[in-house]
């Protein structure tokens, strides 16, 4: 597709004389909660066999143990660093944490040759991106290769900064809706390249090694950050994370009823009487008669229960671990409702 006139022309960078130390490219993967960032990350890790890739996950909430087990497939030459961010405003903290994580990674330098950085669906990608521009010293070891934004075709976006947007979940919308979304993306970011995918399956050559910022000294990045500064809304502080564990095994039917009451009927209220809105739901569940762990994934009102390959160990206590991200959430109430829902004795056919 022909790009607009105002899009800056990219000039290939000249190799510095004297053979400088190899710089490691960093691709930032952004996108709103549940858009498909981790799906993309896993896809890249399974498809890409020539590069040793390090992954940094910048996740939201306390459920990081769970996030780890959900996020990245193990095996191969994979090195992980984890960023933990607490509830609250992330705009301020993300920059320092991001730097530290990358510095930790740098100590293992030589062991990998590419970094993928997934930012939480709530972080300000501008803050993460700006550290590459601000910190000149860091800039000598790594460089920002590109900002990839995954967009949920059904639920929305975060695209002003992106070099590449991936409109994911095209299976959930029709051609007209897709066309509309493409227009919206173009109107926010006229220069951005747009790919359309299901399950974030992309041609890796269109995602990695973009060299989006190869004009000297991050000038283009600073220009970009300037552009979004004016329009960037502050992080949504009403968003909270709630996690809890409930021991034992539960009925699949009752779990479905609980989730549907929560996501579809919005039946549960916090102590102020306001309905809880869950935007993102993740969990590892122990279902009756299932030998393997079951993963729960929810985005807005859509959810799925998938058996993982992982068996419950004989010694391992069976339990259910859940993470909720949303508004007006009350952890005590949610846990109580969960326990009461899975303890129902009537209409159970599988316990
Ligand atoms: N229908 C459909 N679902 C998808 C597609 N791609 C991913 N999903 C599902 O969307 C859910 C969220 O995917 P993730 O990759 O975990 O999303 P994420 O952006 O990493 O989520 P957070 O890190 O929590 O913000 C999972 O249940 C995926 O299976 C798609 O193309 N179509
Ligand atoms: Zn993720």
mmCIF file of C-alpha atoms and ligand atoms in Angstrom:
data_model
loop_
_atom_site.group_PDB
_atom_site.id
_atom_site.type_symbol
_atom_site.label_atom_id
_atom_site.label_comp_id
_atom_site.label_asym_id
_atom_site.label_seq_id
_atom_site.Cartn_x
_atom_site.Cartn_y
_atom_site.Cartn_z
ATOM 1 C CA UNK A 1 0.000 0.000 0.000
ATOM 2 C CA UNK A 2 1.224 3.546 -0.794
ATOM 3 C CA UNK A 3 1.955 5.483 2.388
ATOM 4 C CA UNK A 4 0.898 9.075 3.019
ATOM 5 C CA UNK A 5 3.204 11.916 1.972
ATOM 6 C CA UNK A 6 3.906 13.131 5.516
ATOM 7 C CA UNK A 7 5.341 9.789 6.623
ATOM 8 C CA UNK A 8 9.061 10.216 7.144
ATOM 9 C CA UNK A 9 11.328 8.417 4.729
ATOM 10 C CA UNK A 10 13.534 5.849 6.475
ATOM 11 C CA UNK A 11 17.215 5.843 5.629
ATOM 12 C CA UNK A 12 19.286 2.709 6.224
ATOM 13 C CA UNK A 13 21.771 3.287 9.040
ATOM 14 C CA UNK A 14 25.499 3.221 8.295
ATOM 15 C CA UNK A 15 27.548 0.626 10.139
ATOM 16 C CA UNK A 16 29.865 2.425 12.517
ATOM 17 C CA UNK A 17 33.529 1.921 11.612
ATOM 18 C CA UNK A 18 35.684 -0.194 13.924
ATOM 19 C CA UNK A 19 33.084 -2.932 14.369
ATOM 20 C CA UNK A 20 31.228 -1.831 17.523
ATOM 21 C CA UNK A 21 29.810 -4.317 19.993
ATOM 22 C CA UNK A 22 26.673 -5.932 18.669
ATOM 23 C CA UNK A 23 23.568 -4.117 19.733
ATOM 24 C CA UNK A 24 20.574 -6.155 20.718
ATOM 25 C CA UNK A 25 17.261 -5.192 19.165
ATOM 26 C CA UNK A 26 14.234 -4.726 21.380
ATOM 27 C CA UNK A 27 10.689 -5.055 20.104
ATOM 28 C CA UNK A 28 8.026 -3.582 22.368
ATOM 29 C CA UNK A 29 4.716 -5.414 22.150
ATOM 30 C CA UNK A 30 1.838 -3.299 23.380
ATOM 31 C CA UNK A 31 -1.907 -3.541 23.267
ATOM 32 C CA UNK A 32 -4.880 -3.388 25.569
ATOM 33 C CA UNK A 33 -5.776 -6.097 28.090
ATOM 34 C CA UNK A 34 -6.322 -9.419 26.413
ATOM 35 C CA UNK A 35 -5.649 -8.236 22.868
ATOM 36 C CA UNK A 36 -3.320 -11.142 22.091
ATOM 37 C CA UNK A 37 0.166 -9.929 23.067
ATOM 38 C CA UNK A 38 1.200 -13.121 24.851
ATOM 39 C CA UNK A 39 -0.269 -15.149 22.017
ATOM 40 C CA UNK A 40 1.988 -13.224 19.637
ATOM 41 C CA UNK A 41 4.956 -13.660 21.928
ATOM 42 C CA UNK A 42 4.440 -17.404 22.137
ATOM 43 C CA UNK A 43 3.959 -17.588 18.414
ATOM 44 C CA UNK A 44 7.244 -15.793 17.807
ATOM 45 C CA UNK A 45 9.023 -18.085 20.267
ATOM 46 C CA UNK A 46 7.729 -21.208 18.571
ATOM 47 C CA UNK A 47 8.341 -19.972 15.033
ATOM 48 C CA UNK A 48 11.703 -18.318 15.464
ATOM 49 C CA UNK A 49 14.498 -20.841 15.749
ATOM 50 C CA UNK A 50 17.496 -18.847 14.595
ATOM 51 C CA UNK A 51 17.438 -16.224 17.303
ATOM 52 C CA UNK A 52 17.848 -16.761 20.994
ATOM 53 C CA UNK A 53 15.124 -14.552 22.345
ATOM 54 C CA UNK A 54 14.829 -13.045 25.802
ATOM 55 C CA UNK A 55 11.395 -12.124 27.029
ATOM 56 C CA UNK A 56 10.452 -9.380 29.432
ATOM 57 C CA UNK A 57 6.896 -9.371 30.633
ATOM 58 C CA UNK A 58 5.662 -6.232 32.222
ATOM 59 C CA UNK A 59 2.511 -7.549 33.829
ATOM 60 C CA UNK A 60 -0.167 -5.876 35.829
ATOM 61 C CA UNK A 61 -1.100 -7.005 39.308
ATOM 62 C CA UNK A 62 0.104 -9.411 41.939
ATOM 63 C CA UNK A 63 -0.685 -12.551 40.050
ATOM 64 C CA UNK A 64 2.795 -12.774 38.676
ATOM 65 C CA UNK A 65 3.332 -16.400 39.622
ATOM 66 C CA UNK A 66 0.246 -17.212 37.656
ATOM 67 C CA UNK A 67 1.218 -14.880 34.854
ATOM 68 C CA UNK A 68 4.490 -16.718 34.543
ATOM 69 C CA UNK A 69 2.845 -20.078 34.295
ATOM 70 C CA UNK A 70 0.344 -18.778 31.770
ATOM 71 C CA UNK A 71 2.524 -16.645 29.661
ATOM 72 C CA UNK A 72 5.580 -18.161 28.142
ATOM 73 C CA UNK A 73 6.075 -21.653 26.887
ATOM 74 C CA UNK A 74 9.191 -23.161 28.400
ATOM 75 C CA UNK A 75 11.991 -24.992 26.684
ATOM 76 C CA UNK A 76 14.749 -24.127 24.291
ATOM 77 C CA UNK A 77 17.148 -21.308 24.773
ATOM 78 C CA UNK A 78 14.755 -18.971 26.467
ATOM 79 C CA UNK A 79 15.735 -16.487 29.103
ATOM 80 C CA UNK A 80 13.133 -14.725 31.105
ATOM 81 C CA UNK A 81 13.111 -11.627 33.183
ATOM 82 C CA UNK A 82 9.984 -10.558 34.928
ATOM 83 C CA UNK A 83 8.774 -7.138 35.709
ATOM 84 C CA UNK A 84 6.386 -6.781 38.541
ATOM 85 C CA UNK A 85 4.227 -3.746 38.876
ATOM 86 C CA UNK A 86 1.822 -3.094 41.664
ATOM 87 C CA UNK A 87 -1.683 -1.772 41.434
ATOM 88 C CA UNK A 88 -1.932 1.950 40.984
ATOM 89 C CA UNK A 89 -0.448 4.389 38.575
ATOM 90 C CA UNK A 90 2.132 2.741 36.387
ATOM 91 C CA UNK A 91 3.120 5.731 34.322
ATOM 92 C CA UNK A 92 5.732 6.722 36.884
ATOM 93 C CA UNK A 93 7.123 3.334 37.857
ATOM 94 C CA UNK A 94 7.306 1.587 34.550
ATOM 95 C CA UNK A 95 10.330 3.457 33.314
ATOM 96 C CA UNK A 96 12.644 2.563 36.180
ATOM 97 C CA UNK A 97 11.452 -1.012 36.314
ATOM 98 C CA UNK A 98 11.921 -1.365 32.606
ATOM 99 C CA UNK A 99 15.455 -0.104 32.805
ATOM 100 C CA UNK A 100 16.347 -2.423 35.645
ATOM 101 C CA UNK A 101 14.966 -5.462 33.877
ATOM 102 C CA UNK A 102 16.917 -4.716 30.760
ATOM 103 C CA UNK A 103 20.076 -4.050 32.752
ATOM 104 C CA UNK A 104 19.634 -7.450 34.411
ATOM 105 C CA UNK A 105 19.316 -8.949 31.014
ATOM 106 C CA UNK A 106 22.403 -7.179 29.804
ATOM 107 C CA UNK A 107 24.463 -9.077 32.361
ATOM 108 C CA UNK A 108 23.583 -12.232 30.521
ATOM 109 C CA UNK A 109 24.575 -10.583 27.303
ATOM 110 C CA UNK A 110 25.890 -12.945 24.726
ATOM 111 C CA UNK A 111 23.376 -15.545 25.716
ATOM 112 C CA UNK A 112 20.637 -14.088 23.548
ATOM 113 C CA UNK A 113 20.282 -11.874 20.550
ATOM 114 C CA UNK A 114 16.823 -10.416 20.651
ATOM 115 C CA UNK A 115 14.570 -8.973 23.368
ATOM 116 C CA UNK A 116 10.794 -9.011 23.277
ATOM 117 C CA UNK A 117 9.180 -6.715 25.813
ATOM 118 C CA UNK A 118 5.492 -7.206 26.457
ATOM 119 C CA UNK A 119 4.002 -4.267 28.304
ATOM 120 C CA UNK A 120 0.902 -4.753 30.370
ATOM 121 C CA UNK A 121 -2.299 -3.770 28.688
ATOM 122 C CA UNK A 122 -2.501 -0.835 31.060
ATOM 123 C CA UNK A 123 1.008 0.571 30.994
ATOM 124 C CA UNK A 124 1.853 3.662 29.056
ATOM 125 C CA UNK A 125 3.948 2.373 26.154
ATOM 126 C CA UNK A 126 5.328 5.877 25.754
ATOM 127 C CA UNK A 127 7.062 5.609 29.129
ATOM 128 C CA UNK A 128 8.622 2.306 28.147
ATOM 129 C CA UNK A 129 9.670 3.571 24.754
ATOM 130 C CA UNK A 130 11.137 6.797 26.065
ATOM 131 C CA UNK A 131 13.772 5.023 28.148
ATOM 132 C CA UNK A 132 15.489 4.033 24.927
ATOM 133 C CA UNK A 133 15.710 7.623 23.984
ATOM 134 C CA UNK A 134 16.521 9.117 27.389
ATOM 135 C CA UNK A 135 19.190 6.684 28.521
ATOM 136 C CA UNK A 136 22.065 7.066 26.134
ATOM 137 C CA UNK A 137 24.200 4.547 27.968
ATOM 138 C CA UNK A 138 21.567 1.874 27.694
ATOM 139 C CA UNK A 139 21.153 2.830 24.092
ATOM 140 C CA UNK A 140 24.646 1.588 23.416
ATOM 141 C CA UNK A 141 23.806 -2.001 24.319
ATOM 142 C CA UNK A 142 20.304 -2.274 22.980
ATOM 143 C CA UNK A 143 18.239 -0.404 20.493
ATOM 144 C CA UNK A 144 14.535 -0.099 19.992
ATOM 145 C CA UNK A 145 13.687 -1.963 16.823
ATOM 146 C CA UNK A 146 9.964 -1.343 16.755
ATOM 147 C CA UNK A 147 6.740 -0.875 18.654
ATOM 148 C CA UNK A 148 4.139 -3.455 17.752
ATOM 149 C CA UNK A 149 0.581 -2.906 18.895
ATOM 150 C CA UNK A 150 -1.842 -5.792 18.962
ATOM 151 C CA UNK A 151 -5.431 -4.680 18.546
ATOM 152 C CA UNK A 152 -8.411 -6.715 19.597
ATOM 153 C CA UNK A 153 -10.663 -6.496 16.540
ATOM 154 C CA UNK A 154 -13.668 -6.678 18.807
ATOM 155 C CA UNK A 155 -12.694 -4.483 21.730
ATOM 156 C CA UNK A 156 -10.234 -1.766 20.902
ATOM 157 C CA UNK A 157 -6.803 -0.324 20.747
ATOM 158 C CA UNK A 158 -3.792 1.731 21.806
ATOM 159 C CA UNK A 159 -2.048 2.718 18.629
ATOM 160 C CA UNK A 160 -0.667 6.213 18.506
ATOM 161 C CA UNK A 161 2.932 5.088 19.023
ATOM 162 C CA UNK A 162 2.940 1.941 16.961
ATOM 163 C CA UNK A 163 5.193 1.178 14.020
ATOM 164 C CA UNK A 164 3.138 -1.857 13.290
ATOM 165 C CA UNK A 165 -0.382 -2.695 14.362
ATOM 166 C CA UNK A 166 -1.731 -6.203 14.309
ATOM 167 C CA UNK A 167 -5.493 -6.359 14.170
ATOM 168 C CA UNK A 168 -6.031 -9.656 15.920
ATOM 169 C CA UNK A 169 -9.124 -11.845 16.430
ATOM 170 C CA UNK A 170 -10.461 -11.152 12.951
ATOM 171 C CA UNK A 171 -12.557 -14.281 13.454
ATOM 172 C CA UNK A 172 -14.743 -12.300 15.848
ATOM 173 C CA UNK A 173 -15.796 -9.505 13.459
ATOM 174 C CA UNK A 174 -17.177 -9.176 9.939
ATOM 175 C CA UNK A 175 -15.637 -7.430 6.929
ATOM 176 C CA UNK A 176 -17.543 -4.169 7.512
ATOM 177 C CA UNK A 177 -16.405 -3.929 11.116
ATOM 178 C CA UNK A 178 -12.869 -4.691 10.003
ATOM 179 C CA UNK A 179 -12.988 -1.930 7.415
ATOM 180 C CA UNK A 180 -14.230 0.535 10.010
ATOM 181 C CA UNK A 181 -11.466 -0.451 12.412
ATOM 182 C CA UNK A 182 -8.835 -0.048 9.694
ATOM 183 C CA UNK A 183 -10.116 3.489 9.083
ATOM 184 C CA UNK A 184 -9.961 4.332 12.778
ATOM 185 C CA UNK A 185 -6.396 3.037 13.029
ATOM 186 C CA UNK A 186 -5.372 5.092 9.989
ATOM 187 C CA UNK A 187 -7.016 8.215 11.381
ATOM 188 C CA UNK A 188 -5.024 7.918 14.631
ATOM 189 C CA UNK A 189 -1.746 6.845 13.099
ATOM 190 C CA UNK A 190 -1.492 7.529 9.385
ATOM 191 C CA UNK A 191 1.963 5.982 9.001
ATOM 192 C CA UNK A 192 1.421 2.715 10.709
ATOM 193 C CA UNK A 193 1.544 -0.598 8.932
ATOM 194 C CA UNK A 194 -1.489 -2.802 9.536
ATOM 195 C CA UNK A 195 -1.567 -6.599 9.593
ATOM 196 C CA UNK A 196 -4.628 -8.717 10.238
ATOM 197 C CA UNK A 197 -4.416 -11.988 12.128
ATOM 198 C CA UNK A 198 -6.050 -14.749 14.047
ATOM 199 C CA UNK A 199 -4.247 -15.915 17.169
ATOM 200 C CA UNK A 200 -1.538 -13.364 16.367
ATOM 201 C CA UNK A 201 -0.092 -15.552 13.604
ATOM 202 C CA UNK A 202 2.082 -13.226 11.602
ATOM 203 C CA UNK A 203 4.924 -13.488 9.199
ATOM 204 C CA UNK A 204 7.816 -12.908 11.618
ATOM 205 C CA UNK A 205 9.790 -10.939 9.069
ATOM 206 C CA UNK A 206 7.061 -8.313 9.286
ATOM 207 C CA UNK A 207 7.365 -8.042 13.071
ATOM 208 C CA UNK A 208 11.027 -8.457 13.990
ATOM 209 C CA UNK A 209 14.022 -6.465 12.758
ATOM 210 C CA UNK A 210 11.910 -3.521 11.679
ATOM 211 C CA UNK A 211 14.670 -0.944 12.308
ATOM 212 C CA UNK A 212 11.949 1.603 12.855
ATOM 213 C CA UNK A 213 14.169 4.081 14.647
ATOM 214 C CA UNK A 214 17.381 3.853 12.682
ATOM 215 C CA UNK A 215 17.630 7.551 12.082
ATOM 216 C CA UNK A 216 20.488 8.687 14.288
ATOM 217 C CA UNK A 217 20.158 9.058 18.058
ATOM 218 C CA UNK A 218 16.516 8.244 18.406
ATOM 219 C CA UNK A 219 15.422 11.469 16.820
ATOM 220 C CA UNK A 220 12.441 9.852 15.276
ATOM 221 C CA UNK A 221 11.445 8.312 18.588
ATOM 222 C CA UNK A 222 11.622 11.622 20.406
ATOM 223 C CA UNK A 223 9.548 13.166 17.648
ATOM 224 C CA UNK A 224 7.012 10.431 18.075
ATOM 225 C CA UNK A 225 6.879 10.725 21.840
ATOM 226 C CA UNK A 226 6.315 14.429 21.423
ATOM 227 C CA UNK A 227 3.375 13.691 19.201
ATOM 228 C CA UNK A 228 1.604 11.425 21.656
ATOM 229 C CA UNK A 229 2.403 13.437 24.770
ATOM 230 C CA UNK A 230 -0.253 15.992 24.036
ATOM 231 C CA UNK A 231 -2.989 13.469 23.494
ATOM 232 C CA UNK A 232 -2.011 10.759 25.934
ATOM 233 C CA UNK A 233 -4.601 10.249 28.637
ATOM 234 C CA UNK A 234 -3.444 9.374 32.104
ATOM 235 C CA UNK A 235 -3.607 5.771 33.130
ATOM 236 C CA UNK A 236 -6.997 4.539 34.197
ATOM 237 C CA UNK A 237 -6.669 4.425 37.973
ATOM 238 C CA UNK A 238 -10.023 2.843 38.613
ATOM 239 C CA UNK A 239 -8.659 -0.428 37.245
ATOM 240 C CA UNK A 240 -7.696 -2.991 39.885
ATOM 241 C CA UNK A 241 -6.386 -6.507 40.066
ATOM 242 C CA UNK A 242 -7.789 -9.129 42.405
ATOM 243 C CA UNK A 243 -6.300 -12.578 42.878
ATOM 244 C CA UNK A 244 -7.254 -15.465 45.112
ATOM 245 C CA UNK A 245 -6.869 -19.209 45.548
ATOM 246 C CA UNK A 246 -9.479 -21.736 46.529
ATOM 247 C CA UNK A 247 -8.356 -25.297 47.349
ATOM 248 C CA UNK A 248 -10.036 -28.397 45.953
ATOM 249 C CA UNK A 249 -11.559 -29.400 42.643
ATOM 250 C CA UNK A 250 -14.665 -27.807 41.208
ATOM 251 C CA UNK A 251 -17.476 -28.739 38.846
ATOM 252 C CA UNK A 252 -17.122 -27.468 35.297
ATOM 253 C CA UNK A 253 -20.846 -26.712 35.136
ATOM 254 C CA UNK A 254 -20.751 -24.636 38.288
ATOM 255 C CA UNK A 255 -17.648 -22.796 37.123
ATOM 256 C CA UNK A 256 -19.437 -21.900 33.903
ATOM 257 C CA UNK A 257 -22.403 -20.597 35.842
ATOM 258 C CA UNK A 258 -20.149 -18.509 38.088
ATOM 259 C CA UNK A 259 -18.271 -17.005 35.126
ATOM 260 C CA UNK A 260 -21.436 -16.270 33.206
ATOM 261 C CA UNK A 261 -23.022 -14.610 36.220
ATOM 262 C CA UNK A 262 -19.888 -12.521 36.583
ATOM 263 C CA UNK A 263 -19.138 -11.628 32.939
ATOM 264 C CA UNK A 264 -22.522 -11.761 31.279
ATOM 265 C CA UNK A 265 -25.087 -11.012 33.974
ATOM 266 C CA UNK A 266 -22.756 -8.712 35.945
ATOM 267 C CA UNK A 267 -24.519 -10.027 39.000
ATOM 268 C CA UNK A 268 -21.877 -9.339 41.622
ATOM 269 C CA UNK A 269 -21.670 -5.993 43.365
ATOM 270 C CA UNK A 270 -18.979 -4.481 45.543
ATOM 271 C CA UNK A 271 -19.673 -3.239 49.065
ATOM 272 C CA UNK A 272 -20.794 0.113 47.712
ATOM 273 C CA UNK A 273 -23.481 -1.675 45.706
ATOM 274 C CA UNK A 274 -21.798 -1.056 42.336
ATOM 275 C CA UNK A 275 -21.625 -3.881 39.800
ATOM 276 C CA UNK A 276 -18.162 -5.278 39.243
ATOM 277 C CA UNK A 277 -16.852 -5.064 35.694
ATOM 278 C CA UNK A 278 -14.234 -7.623 34.739
ATOM 279 C CA UNK A 279 -12.206 -6.813 31.667
ATOM 280 C CA UNK A 280 -9.627 -9.555 31.965
ATOM 281 C CA UNK A 281 -9.836 -12.896 33.670
ATOM 282 C CA UNK A 282 -7.144 -15.557 33.946
ATOM 283 C CA UNK A 283 -6.914 -18.691 35.979
ATOM 284 C CA UNK A 284 -5.624 -22.169 36.514
ATOM 285 C CA UNK A 285 -8.423 -24.453 37.627
ATOM 286 C CA UNK A 286 -8.700 -27.934 39.023
ATOM 287 C CA UNK A 287 -11.864 -29.461 37.559
ATOM 288 C CA UNK A 288 -13.538 -32.610 38.808
ATOM 289 C CA UNK A 289 -12.348 -35.756 37.015
ATOM 290 C CA UNK A 290 -9.699 -33.889 35.037
ATOM 291 C CA UNK A 291 -6.123 -35.022 35.455
ATOM 292 C CA UNK A 292 -4.693 -31.989 33.754
ATOM 293 C CA UNK A 293 -4.726 -28.382 34.801
ATOM 294 C CA UNK A 294 -7.323 -26.282 33.053
ATOM 295 C CA UNK A 295 -6.598 -22.741 31.966
ATOM 296 C CA UNK A 296 -9.264 -20.063 32.133
ATOM 297 C CA UNK A 297 -8.935 -17.047 29.846
ATOM 298 C CA UNK A 298 -11.466 -14.239 29.656
ATOM 299 C CA UNK A 299 -11.625 -10.919 27.816
ATOM 300 C CA UNK A 300 -14.727 -8.825 28.475
ATOM 301 C CA UNK A 301 -17.662 -11.228 28.101
ATOM 302 C CA UNK A 302 -15.772 -13.856 26.100
ATOM 303 C CA UNK A 303 -14.057 -16.659 27.954
ATOM 304 C CA UNK A 304 -12.666 -20.095 27.382
ATOM 305 C CA UNK A 305 -11.627 -23.097 29.446
ATOM 306 C CA UNK A 306 -8.739 -25.046 27.948
ATOM 307 C CA UNK A 307 -7.038 -28.143 29.214
ATOM 308 C CA UNK A 308 -3.291 -27.547 29.525
ATOM 309 C CA UNK A 309 -0.767 -30.322 28.887
ATOM 310 C CA UNK A 310 0.259 -30.113 32.547
ATOM 311 C CA UNK A 311 -0.844 -32.889 34.918
ATOM 312 C CA UNK A 312 -1.694 -32.329 38.553
ATOM 313 C CA UNK A 313 1.149 -33.901 40.460
ATOM 314 C CA UNK A 314 0.286 -36.574 43.037
ATOM 315 C CA UNK A 315 1.857 -34.561 45.821
ATOM 316 C CA UNK A 316 0.541 -31.276 44.545
ATOM 317 C CA UNK A 317 -2.565 -30.009 46.336
ATOM 318 C CA UNK A 318 -5.431 -29.419 43.920
ATOM 319 C CA UNK A 319 -6.448 -25.779 43.830
ATOM 320 C CA UNK A 320 -7.976 -22.996 41.769
ATOM 321 C CA UNK A 321 -6.046 -19.787 41.236
ATOM 322 C CA UNK A 322 -7.766 -16.795 39.666
ATOM 323 C CA UNK A 323 -6.811 -13.294 38.542
ATOM 324 C CA UNK A 324 -9.405 -10.628 37.793
ATOM 325 C CA UNK A 325 -8.664 -7.221 36.302
ATOM 326 C CA UNK A 326 -11.418 -4.662 36.093
ATOM 327 C CA UNK A 327 -13.366 -1.881 37.754
ATOM 328 C CA UNK A 328 -15.176 -1.771 41.078
ATOM 329 C CA UNK A 329 -13.737 -5.130 42.030
ATOM 330 C CA UNK A 330 -13.924 -6.388 45.589
ATOM 331 C CA UNK A 331 -11.715 -9.401 46.254
ATOM 332 C CA UNK A 332 -13.566 -10.573 49.364
ATOM 333 C CA UNK A 333 -16.919 -10.520 47.637
ATOM 334 C CA UNK A 334 -15.577 -12.255 44.527
ATOM 335 C CA UNK A 335 -13.958 -15.010 46.525
ATOM 336 C CA UNK A 336 -17.081 -15.517 48.613
ATOM 337 C CA UNK A 337 -19.256 -15.680 45.484
ATOM 338 C CA UNK A 338 -16.835 -18.114 43.865
ATOM 339 C CA UNK A 339 -16.862 -20.451 46.854
ATOM 340 C CA UNK A 340 -20.619 -20.258 47.179
ATOM 341 C CA UNK A 341 -21.069 -20.912 43.436
ATOM 342 C CA UNK A 342 -18.834 -23.981 43.296
ATOM 343 C CA UNK A 343 -20.251 -25.416 46.526
ATOM 344 C CA UNK A 344 -23.803 -25.716 45.174
ATOM 345 C CA UNK A 345 -25.018 -29.285 45.393
ATOM 346 C CA UNK A 346 -28.036 -29.078 43.082
ATOM 347 C CA UNK A 347 -27.827 -29.385 39.288
ATOM 348 C CA UNK A 348 -24.359 -30.869 39.363
ATOM 349 C CA UNK A 349 -23.802 -33.722 36.964
ATOM 350 C CA UNK A 350 -20.066 -34.114 37.027
ATOM 351 C CA UNK A 351 -18.991 -34.257 40.654
HETATM 352 N N1 LIG B 1 -11.243 -15.554 19.069
HETATM 353 C C1 LIG B 1 -9.939 -15.276 19.145
HETATM 354 N N2 LIG B 1 -9.331 -15.280 20.354
HETATM 355 C C2 LIG B 1 -8.006 -14.995 20.410
HETATM 356 C C3 LIG B 1 -7.259 -14.667 19.243
HETATM 357 N N3 LIG B 1 -5.980 -14.404 19.624
HETATM 358 C C4 LIG B 1 -5.933 -14.568 20.974
HETATM 359 N N4 LIG B 1 -7.152 -14.918 21.455
HETATM 360 C C5 LIG B 1 -7.529 -15.203 22.856
HETATM 361 O O1 LIG B 1 -7.557 -13.984 23.590
HETATM 362 C C6 LIG B 1 -7.216 -14.229 24.968
HETATM 363 C C7 LIG B 1 -6.115 -13.283 25.429
HETATM 364 O O2 LIG B 1 -4.899 -13.565 24.740
HETATM 365 P P1 LIG B 1 -3.454 -13.133 25.332
HETATM 366 O O3 LIG B 1 -2.444 -13.393 24.261
HETATM 367 O O4 LIG B 1 -3.244 -13.734 26.659
HETATM 368 O O5 LIG B 1 -3.673 -11.546 25.484
HETATM 369 P P2 LIG B 1 -2.660 -10.463 26.139
HETATM 370 O O6 LIG B 1 -2.768 -9.242 25.308
HETATM 371 O O7 LIG B 1 -1.313 -11.038 26.336
HETATM 372 O O8 LIG B 1 -3.394 -10.252 27.549
HETATM 373 P P3 LIG B 1 -2.842 -9.398 28.835
HETATM 374 O O9 LIG B 1 -1.382 -9.674 28.986
HETATM 375 O O10 LIG B 1 -3.667 -9.898 29.984
HETATM 376 O O11 LIG B 1 -3.139 -7.958 28.519
HETATM 377 C C8 LIG B 1 -6.830 -15.697 25.046
HETATM 378 O O12 LIG B 1 -7.953 -16.409 25.499
HETATM 379 C C9 LIG B 1 -6.520 -16.055 23.590
HETATM 380 O O13 LIG B 1 -6.710 -17.428 23.330
HETATM 381 C C10 LIG B 1 -7.947 -14.659 17.964
HETATM 382 O O14 LIG B 1 -7.396 -14.379 16.888
HETATM 383 N N5 LIG B 1 -9.284 -14.966 17.990
HETATM 384 ZN ZN1 LIG B 2 -0.120 -11.104 28.136
#
